[in-house]
Every structure is written in C-alpha cells, then in structure tokens.
Coordinates of N, CA and C in Angstrom, one line a residue:
X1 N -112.9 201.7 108.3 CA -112.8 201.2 109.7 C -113.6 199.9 109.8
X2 N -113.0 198.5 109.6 CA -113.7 197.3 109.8 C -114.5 196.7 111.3
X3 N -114.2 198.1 112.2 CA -114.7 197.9 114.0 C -116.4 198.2 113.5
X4 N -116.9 199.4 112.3 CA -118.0 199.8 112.8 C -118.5 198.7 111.7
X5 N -119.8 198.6 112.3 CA -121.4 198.5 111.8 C -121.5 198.6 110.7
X6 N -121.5 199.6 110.4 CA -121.8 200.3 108.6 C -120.5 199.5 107.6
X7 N -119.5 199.1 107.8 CA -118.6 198.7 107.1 C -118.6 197.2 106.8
X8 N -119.3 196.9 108.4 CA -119.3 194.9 107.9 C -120.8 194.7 107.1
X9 N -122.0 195.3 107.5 CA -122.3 195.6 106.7 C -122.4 195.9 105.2
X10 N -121.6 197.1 105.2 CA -121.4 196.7 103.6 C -120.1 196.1 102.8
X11 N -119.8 195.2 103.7 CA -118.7 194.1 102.8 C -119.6 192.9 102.8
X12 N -120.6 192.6 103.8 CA -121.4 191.3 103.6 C -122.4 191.5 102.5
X13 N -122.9 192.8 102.2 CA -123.6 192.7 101.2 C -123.2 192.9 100.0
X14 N -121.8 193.3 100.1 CA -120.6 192.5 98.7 C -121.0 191.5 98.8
X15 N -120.4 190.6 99.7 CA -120.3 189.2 99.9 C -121.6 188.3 99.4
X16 N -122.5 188.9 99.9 CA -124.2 188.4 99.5 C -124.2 188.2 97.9
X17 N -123.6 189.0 97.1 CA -124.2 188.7 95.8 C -123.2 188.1 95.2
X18 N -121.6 187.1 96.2 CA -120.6 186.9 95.3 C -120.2 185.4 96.1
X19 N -119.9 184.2 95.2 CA -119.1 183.2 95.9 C -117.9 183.6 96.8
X20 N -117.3 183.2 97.9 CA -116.0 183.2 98.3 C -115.8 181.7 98.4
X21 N -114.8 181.9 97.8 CA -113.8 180.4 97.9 C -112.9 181.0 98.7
X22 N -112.2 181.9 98.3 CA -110.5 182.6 99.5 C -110.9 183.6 100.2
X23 N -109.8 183.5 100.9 CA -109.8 185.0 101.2 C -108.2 185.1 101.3
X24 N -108.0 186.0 101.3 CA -106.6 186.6 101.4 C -106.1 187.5 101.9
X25 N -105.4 187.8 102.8 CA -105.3 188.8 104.2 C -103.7 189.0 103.8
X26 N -103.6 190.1 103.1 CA -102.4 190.5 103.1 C -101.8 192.0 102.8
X27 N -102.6 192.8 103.3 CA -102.5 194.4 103.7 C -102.0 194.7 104.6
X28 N -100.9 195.2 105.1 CA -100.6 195.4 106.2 C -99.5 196.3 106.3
X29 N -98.8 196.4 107.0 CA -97.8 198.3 107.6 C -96.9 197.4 108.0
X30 N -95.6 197.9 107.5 CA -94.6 197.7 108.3 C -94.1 199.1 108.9
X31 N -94.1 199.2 110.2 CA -93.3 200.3 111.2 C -92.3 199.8 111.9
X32 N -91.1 200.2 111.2 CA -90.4 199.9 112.1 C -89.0 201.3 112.5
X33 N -89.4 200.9 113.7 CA -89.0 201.9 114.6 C -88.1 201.8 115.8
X34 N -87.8 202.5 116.3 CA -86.5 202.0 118.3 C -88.1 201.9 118.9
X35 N -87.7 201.1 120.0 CA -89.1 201.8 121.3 C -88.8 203.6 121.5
X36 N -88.1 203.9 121.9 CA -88.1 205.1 122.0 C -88.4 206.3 121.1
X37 N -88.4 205.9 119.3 CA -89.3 206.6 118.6 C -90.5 206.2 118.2
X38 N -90.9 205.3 118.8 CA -92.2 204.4 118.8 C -93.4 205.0 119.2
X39 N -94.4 205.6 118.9 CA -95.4 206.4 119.2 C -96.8 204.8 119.5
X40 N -97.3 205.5 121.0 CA -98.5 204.6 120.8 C -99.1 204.5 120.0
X41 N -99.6 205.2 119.0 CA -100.1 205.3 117.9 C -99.7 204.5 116.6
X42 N -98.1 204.4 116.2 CA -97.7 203.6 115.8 C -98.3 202.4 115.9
X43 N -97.7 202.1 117.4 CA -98.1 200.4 117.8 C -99.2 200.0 117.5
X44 N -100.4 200.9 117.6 CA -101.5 200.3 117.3 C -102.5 199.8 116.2
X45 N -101.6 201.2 115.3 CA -101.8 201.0 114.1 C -101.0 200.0 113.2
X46 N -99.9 199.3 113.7 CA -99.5 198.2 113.1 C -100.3 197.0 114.0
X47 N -100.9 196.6 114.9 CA -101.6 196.1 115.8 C -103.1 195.7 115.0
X48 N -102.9 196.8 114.9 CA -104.5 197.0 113.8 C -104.7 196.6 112.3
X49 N -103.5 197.1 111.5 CA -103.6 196.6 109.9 C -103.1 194.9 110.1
X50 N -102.1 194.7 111.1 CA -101.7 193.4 110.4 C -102.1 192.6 111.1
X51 N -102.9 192.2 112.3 CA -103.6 191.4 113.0 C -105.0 191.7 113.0
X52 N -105.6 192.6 113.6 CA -106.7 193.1 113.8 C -108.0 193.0 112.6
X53 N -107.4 193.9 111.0 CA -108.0 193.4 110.0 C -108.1 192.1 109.2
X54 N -107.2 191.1 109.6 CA -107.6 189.6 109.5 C -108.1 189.1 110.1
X55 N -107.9 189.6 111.1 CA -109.1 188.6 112.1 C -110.6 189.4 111.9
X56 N -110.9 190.1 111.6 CA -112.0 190.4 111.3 C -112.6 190.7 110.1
X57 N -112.0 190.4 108.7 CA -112.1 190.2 107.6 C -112.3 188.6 107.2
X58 N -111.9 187.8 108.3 CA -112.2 186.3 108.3 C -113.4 185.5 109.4
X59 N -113.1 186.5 110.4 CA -114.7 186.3 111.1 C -116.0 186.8 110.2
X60 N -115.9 188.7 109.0 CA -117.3 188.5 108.4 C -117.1 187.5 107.4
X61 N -116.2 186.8 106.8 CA -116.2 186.0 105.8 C -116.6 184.3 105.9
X62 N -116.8 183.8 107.4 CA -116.5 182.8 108.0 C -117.8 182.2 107.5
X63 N -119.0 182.4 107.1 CA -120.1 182.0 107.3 C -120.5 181.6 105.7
X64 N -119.4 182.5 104.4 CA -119.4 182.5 103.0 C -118.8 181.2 102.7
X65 N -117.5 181.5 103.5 CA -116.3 180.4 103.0 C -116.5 178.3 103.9
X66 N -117.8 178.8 104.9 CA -118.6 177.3 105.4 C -119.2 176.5 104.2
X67 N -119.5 177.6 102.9 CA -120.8 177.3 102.0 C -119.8 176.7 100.8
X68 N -118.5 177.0 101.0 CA -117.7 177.1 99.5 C -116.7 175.5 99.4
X69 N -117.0 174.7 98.5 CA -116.2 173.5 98.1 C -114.9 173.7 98.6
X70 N -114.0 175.0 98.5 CA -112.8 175.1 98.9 C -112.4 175.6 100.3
X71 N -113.2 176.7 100.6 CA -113.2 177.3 102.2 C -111.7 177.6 102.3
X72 N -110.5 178.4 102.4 CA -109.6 178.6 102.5 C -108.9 180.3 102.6
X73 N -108.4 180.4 104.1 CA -108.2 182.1 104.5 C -106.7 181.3 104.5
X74 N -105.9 182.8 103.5 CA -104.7 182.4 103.4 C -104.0 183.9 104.2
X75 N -102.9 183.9 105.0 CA -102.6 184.8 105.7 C -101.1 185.2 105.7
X76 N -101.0 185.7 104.7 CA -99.4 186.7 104.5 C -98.9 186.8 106.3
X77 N -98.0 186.5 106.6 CA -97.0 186.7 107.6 C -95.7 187.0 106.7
X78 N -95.0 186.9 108.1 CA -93.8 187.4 108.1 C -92.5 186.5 108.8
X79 N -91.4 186.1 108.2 CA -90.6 185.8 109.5 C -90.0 186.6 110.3
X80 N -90.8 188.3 110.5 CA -90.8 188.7 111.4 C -91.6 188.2 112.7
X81 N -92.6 187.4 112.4 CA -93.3 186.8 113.1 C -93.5 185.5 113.9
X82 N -91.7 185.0 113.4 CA -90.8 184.0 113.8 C -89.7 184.5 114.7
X83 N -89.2 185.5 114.6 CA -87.6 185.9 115.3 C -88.0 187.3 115.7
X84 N -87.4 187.8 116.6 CA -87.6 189.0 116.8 C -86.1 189.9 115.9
X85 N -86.5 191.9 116.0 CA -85.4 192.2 115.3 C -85.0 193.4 115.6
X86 N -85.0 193.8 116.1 CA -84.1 195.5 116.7 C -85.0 196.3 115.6
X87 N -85.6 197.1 116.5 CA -86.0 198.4 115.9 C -87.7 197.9 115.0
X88 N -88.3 196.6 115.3 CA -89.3 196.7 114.5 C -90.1 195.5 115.9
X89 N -90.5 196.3 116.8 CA -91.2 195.6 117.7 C -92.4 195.4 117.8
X90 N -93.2 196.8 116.8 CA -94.2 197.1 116.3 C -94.6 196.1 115.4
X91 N -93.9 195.6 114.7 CA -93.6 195.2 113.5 C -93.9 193.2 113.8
X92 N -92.4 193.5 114.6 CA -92.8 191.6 114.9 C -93.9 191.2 115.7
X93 N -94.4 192.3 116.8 CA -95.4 192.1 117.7 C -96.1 191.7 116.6
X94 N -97.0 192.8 115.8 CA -98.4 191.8 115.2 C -98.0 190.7 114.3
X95 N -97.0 190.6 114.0 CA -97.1 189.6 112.9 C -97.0 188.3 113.9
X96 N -96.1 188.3 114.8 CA -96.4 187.0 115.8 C -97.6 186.7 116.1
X97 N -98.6 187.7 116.3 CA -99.8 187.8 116.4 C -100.7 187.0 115.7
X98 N -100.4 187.2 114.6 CA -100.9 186.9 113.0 C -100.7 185.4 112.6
X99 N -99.2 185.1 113.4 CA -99.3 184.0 112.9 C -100.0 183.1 114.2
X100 N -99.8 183.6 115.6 CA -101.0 183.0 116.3 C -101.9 182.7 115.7
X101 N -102.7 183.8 115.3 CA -104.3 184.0 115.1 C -104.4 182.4 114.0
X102 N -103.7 182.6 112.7 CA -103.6 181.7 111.4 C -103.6 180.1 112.4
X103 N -102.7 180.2 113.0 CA -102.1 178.3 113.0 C -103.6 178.3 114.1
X104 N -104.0 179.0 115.2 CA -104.5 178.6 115.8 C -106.3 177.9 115.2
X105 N -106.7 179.1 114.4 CA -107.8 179.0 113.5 C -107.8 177.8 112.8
X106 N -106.5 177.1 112.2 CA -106.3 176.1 111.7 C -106.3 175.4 112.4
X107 N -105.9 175.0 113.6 CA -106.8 174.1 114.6 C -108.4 173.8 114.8
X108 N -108.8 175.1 114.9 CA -109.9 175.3 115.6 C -110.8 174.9 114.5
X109 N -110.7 174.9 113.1 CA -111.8 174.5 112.0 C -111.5 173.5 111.0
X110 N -110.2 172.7 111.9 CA -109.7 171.5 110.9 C -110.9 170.9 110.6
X111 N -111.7 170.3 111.4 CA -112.7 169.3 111.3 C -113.8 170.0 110.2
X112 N -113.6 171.1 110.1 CA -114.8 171.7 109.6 C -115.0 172.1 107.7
X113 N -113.9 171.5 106.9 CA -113.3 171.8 105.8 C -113.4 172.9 105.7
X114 N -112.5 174.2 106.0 CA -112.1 175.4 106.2 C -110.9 175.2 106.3
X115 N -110.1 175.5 105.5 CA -108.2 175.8 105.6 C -107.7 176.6 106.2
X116 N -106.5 177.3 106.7 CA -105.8 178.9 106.7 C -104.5 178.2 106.1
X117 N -103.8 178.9 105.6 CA -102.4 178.8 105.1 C -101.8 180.1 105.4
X118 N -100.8 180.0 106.6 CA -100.1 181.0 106.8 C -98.9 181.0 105.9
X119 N -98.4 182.1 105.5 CA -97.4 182.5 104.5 C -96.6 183.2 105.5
X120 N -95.6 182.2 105.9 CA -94.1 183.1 106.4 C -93.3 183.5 105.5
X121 N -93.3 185.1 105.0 CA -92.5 185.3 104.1 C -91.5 186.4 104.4
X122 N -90.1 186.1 103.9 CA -89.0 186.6 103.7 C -89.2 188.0 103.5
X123 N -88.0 188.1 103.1 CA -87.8 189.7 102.2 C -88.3 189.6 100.9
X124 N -88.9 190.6 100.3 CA -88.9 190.3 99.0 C -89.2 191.8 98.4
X125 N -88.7 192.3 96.9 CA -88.3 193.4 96.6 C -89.2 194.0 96.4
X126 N -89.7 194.9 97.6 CA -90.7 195.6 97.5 C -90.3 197.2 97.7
X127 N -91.1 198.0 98.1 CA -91.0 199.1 98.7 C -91.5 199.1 100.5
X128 N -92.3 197.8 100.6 CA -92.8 197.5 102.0 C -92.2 198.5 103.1
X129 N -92.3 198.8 104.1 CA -91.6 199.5 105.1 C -90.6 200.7 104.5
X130 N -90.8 200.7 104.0 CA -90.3 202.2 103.3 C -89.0 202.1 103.0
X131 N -89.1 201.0 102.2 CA -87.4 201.2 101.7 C -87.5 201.0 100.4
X132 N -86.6 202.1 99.8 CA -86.9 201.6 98.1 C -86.3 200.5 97.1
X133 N -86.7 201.0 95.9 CA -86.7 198.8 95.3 C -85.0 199.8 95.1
X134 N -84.3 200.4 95.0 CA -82.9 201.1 94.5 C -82.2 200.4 95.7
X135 N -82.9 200.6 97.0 CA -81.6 200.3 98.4 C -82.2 198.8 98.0
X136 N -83.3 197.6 97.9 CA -83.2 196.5 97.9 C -82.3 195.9 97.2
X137 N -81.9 196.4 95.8 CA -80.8 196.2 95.0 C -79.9 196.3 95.3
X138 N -79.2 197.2 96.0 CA -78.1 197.0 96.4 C -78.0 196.1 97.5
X139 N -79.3 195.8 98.5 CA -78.6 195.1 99.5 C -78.4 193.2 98.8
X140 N -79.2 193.0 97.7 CA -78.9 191.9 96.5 C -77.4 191.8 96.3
X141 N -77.0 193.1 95.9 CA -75.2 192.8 94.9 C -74.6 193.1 96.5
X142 N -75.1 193.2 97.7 CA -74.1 192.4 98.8 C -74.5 191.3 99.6
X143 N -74.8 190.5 98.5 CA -75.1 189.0 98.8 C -76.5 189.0 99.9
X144 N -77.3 189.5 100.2 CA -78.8 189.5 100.8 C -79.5 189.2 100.1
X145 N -80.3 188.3 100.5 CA -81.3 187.4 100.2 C -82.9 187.9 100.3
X146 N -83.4 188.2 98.6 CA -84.4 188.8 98.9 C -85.4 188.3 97.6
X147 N -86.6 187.9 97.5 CA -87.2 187.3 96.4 C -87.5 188.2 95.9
X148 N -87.4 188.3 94.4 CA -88.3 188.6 93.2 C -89.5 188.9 93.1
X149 N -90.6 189.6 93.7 CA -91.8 189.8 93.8 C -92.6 188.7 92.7
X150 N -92.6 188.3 91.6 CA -92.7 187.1 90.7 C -92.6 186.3 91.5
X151 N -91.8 185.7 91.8 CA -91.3 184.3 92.4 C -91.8 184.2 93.5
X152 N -92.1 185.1 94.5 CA -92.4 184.9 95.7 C -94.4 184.9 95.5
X153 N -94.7 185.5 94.3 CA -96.3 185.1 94.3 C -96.3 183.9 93.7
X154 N -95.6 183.3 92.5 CA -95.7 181.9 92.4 C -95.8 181.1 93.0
X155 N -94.9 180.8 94.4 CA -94.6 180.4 95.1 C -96.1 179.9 95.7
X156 N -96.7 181.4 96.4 CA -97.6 181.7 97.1 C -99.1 180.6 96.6
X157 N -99.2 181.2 95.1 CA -100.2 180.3 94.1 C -99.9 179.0 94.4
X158 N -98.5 178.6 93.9 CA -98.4 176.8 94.3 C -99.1 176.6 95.6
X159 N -98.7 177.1 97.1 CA -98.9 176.5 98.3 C -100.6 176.7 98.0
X160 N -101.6 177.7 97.4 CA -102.7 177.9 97.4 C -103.2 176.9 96.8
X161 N -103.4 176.0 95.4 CA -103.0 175.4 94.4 C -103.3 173.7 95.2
X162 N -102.3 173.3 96.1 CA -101.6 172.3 97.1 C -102.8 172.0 97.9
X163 N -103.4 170.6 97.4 CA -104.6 170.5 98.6 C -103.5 169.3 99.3
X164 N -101.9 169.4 99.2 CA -101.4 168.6 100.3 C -100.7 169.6 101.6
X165 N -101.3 170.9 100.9 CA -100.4 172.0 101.8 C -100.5 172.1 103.8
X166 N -99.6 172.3 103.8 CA -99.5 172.3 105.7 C -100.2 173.9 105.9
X167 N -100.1 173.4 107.3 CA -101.1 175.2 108.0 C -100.2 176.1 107.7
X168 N -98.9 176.1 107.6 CA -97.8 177.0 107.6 C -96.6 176.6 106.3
X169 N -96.1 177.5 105.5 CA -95.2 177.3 105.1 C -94.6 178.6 104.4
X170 N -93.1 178.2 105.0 CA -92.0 179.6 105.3 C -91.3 179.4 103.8
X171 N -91.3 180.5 103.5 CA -90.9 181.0 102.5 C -89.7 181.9 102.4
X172 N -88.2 181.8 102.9 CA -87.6 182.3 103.1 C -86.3 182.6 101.7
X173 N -85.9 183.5 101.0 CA -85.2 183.8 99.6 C -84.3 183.0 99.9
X174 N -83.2 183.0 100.7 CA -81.9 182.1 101.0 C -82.0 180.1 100.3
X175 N -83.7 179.7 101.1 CA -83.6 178.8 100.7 C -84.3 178.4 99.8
X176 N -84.5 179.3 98.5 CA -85.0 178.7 97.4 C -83.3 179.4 96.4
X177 N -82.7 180.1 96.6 CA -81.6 180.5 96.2 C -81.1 181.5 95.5
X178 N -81.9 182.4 96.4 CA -81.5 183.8 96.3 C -81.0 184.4 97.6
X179 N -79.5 184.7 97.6 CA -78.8 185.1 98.4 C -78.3 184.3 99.5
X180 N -77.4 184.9 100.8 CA -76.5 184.0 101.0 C -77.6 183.7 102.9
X181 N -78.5 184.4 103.2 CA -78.7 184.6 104.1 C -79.5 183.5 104.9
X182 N -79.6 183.4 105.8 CA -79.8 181.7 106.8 C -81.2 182.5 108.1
X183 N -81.9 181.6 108.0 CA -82.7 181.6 109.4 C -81.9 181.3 110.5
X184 N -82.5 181.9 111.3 CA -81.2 181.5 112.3 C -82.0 179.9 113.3
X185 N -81.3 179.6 113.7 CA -81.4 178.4 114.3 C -81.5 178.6 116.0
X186 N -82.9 178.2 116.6 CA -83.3 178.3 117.8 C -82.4 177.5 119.1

C-alpha cells in the first residue's frame, strides 16, 4: 500500500542507496466491466493501480530524478485514455486520468529538466484484462490490429532513447502495420 508511511519510507531508502534516472509507471488493472456489474470496489481499485500509484511513485521519486542528468517519468497509458468504450469505464476513467496527471506534470516541470513521456498504447498481445494470448490471435487472423509485445517495447525504448521525444506519443498497431484497425477521428 503506497498511501502508508512505512512503504514510502521504505522505497526511499531503496532509493537512498540507488541513482534514478527513470522511472517507469506501468502496472496497472484492466477492469473492464457494464456499470451495472461494476462493483465500487472495482472502480477504485482501477482508480488506484493505474492513476493513483503513479502519481505517487513519482511524487516519492521527484526529489532523486531533480539530482539525475536525465530526470525522466515515463507513463504507460492507454488509448483507452483517449476515446471512451462500452463496458470498460473503470478502465478509461483512470487511464484518462493518467494521461491528465503525465501531460500535465510535463507542463508543470518543463523548465526544470525533468521529462514525463506518456505512452498511448494500443492493443498489444498480452493477457492484460483477462484475455488470453489464444483469443488475441484469433482476433489477429480477423484482421485486428494488435502489436507484438517485442515491437511495442522497442518502440517504447526508441521514444525513451529520443531526447527529441514529445510529452506524448500514441502508439497505435494499425499505424505501424499491424492490422486493419483506425483511431477514430474526433
């Protein structure tokens, strides 16, 4: 639990005996659910892994990553965090969140050589939200667009890599050319 005392605690005195150059905030829950099988509890707990412990895994970090040549919190999102999507409200709520928190912080410490690099990312063949890599494949051979777990951390390393990199960059399978699937257009 990153709320008590005893836990920042002892991640700063990790942190005490170690450089941070990064950090990387990419742990998180996908729930996705109707509102109506949607337990408060749910919500909170996706509320909590995918917003809540970045923002506070970057506030105890903030004081390491002031000291460090590179200073850079990079923050896995989602383009759920862009569009909304039936049945994962839980789901888009924090990651919209998330990417608040990222672009905003990137405002707030431009001046200060401190980076965030939000990672808007696609599908990619995981087990993430509880679907297995067997149904990812098939939804592949019906033309769905979903990255290579390889490809999408390459990707990741390049934009990390990139000291011309923007606060944000979307990472969607369709447009690197996997599968037939399109962002949709606002």
């Amino acid at each position: 639990d990153l709320t008590t005392k005893e836990c920042i605690d002892s991640i700063r005195s990790v942190l005490d005996d170690h450089k941070v150059d990064i950090l990387v905030n990419m742990a998180g829950i996908g729930i996705y659910k109707s509102l109506e099988d949607l337990s408060p509890e749910d919500f909170f707990l996706s509320l909590q892994l995918n917003t809540m412990v970045p923002f506070l895994l970057t506030k105890i970090t903030m004081d390491y990553l002031k000291k460090s040549d590179i200073g850079l919190v990079v923050n896995i999102g989602s383009g759920a965090g862009t569009m909304p999507f039936a049945g994962r409200s839980a789901y888009c709520t924090s990651k919209y969140a998330l990417r608040g928190l990222s672009l905003s912080l990137s405002e707030e410490y431009r001046e200060q050589d401190i980076s965030f690099l939000l990672i808007t990312l696609g599908s990619t063949m995981t087990t993430f939200g509880g679907k297995s890599i067997t149904a990812q494949e098939e939804k592949v051979k019906n033309g769905n667009a979903i990255f290579p777990v390889e490809y999408a951390a390459q990707e990741i390393l390049n934009q990390i890599k990139n000291p011309e990199r923007e606060d944000e960059f979307v990472l969607y399978p369709s447009e690197h050319g996997f599968g037939k699937w399109k962002k949709p257009s606002n």
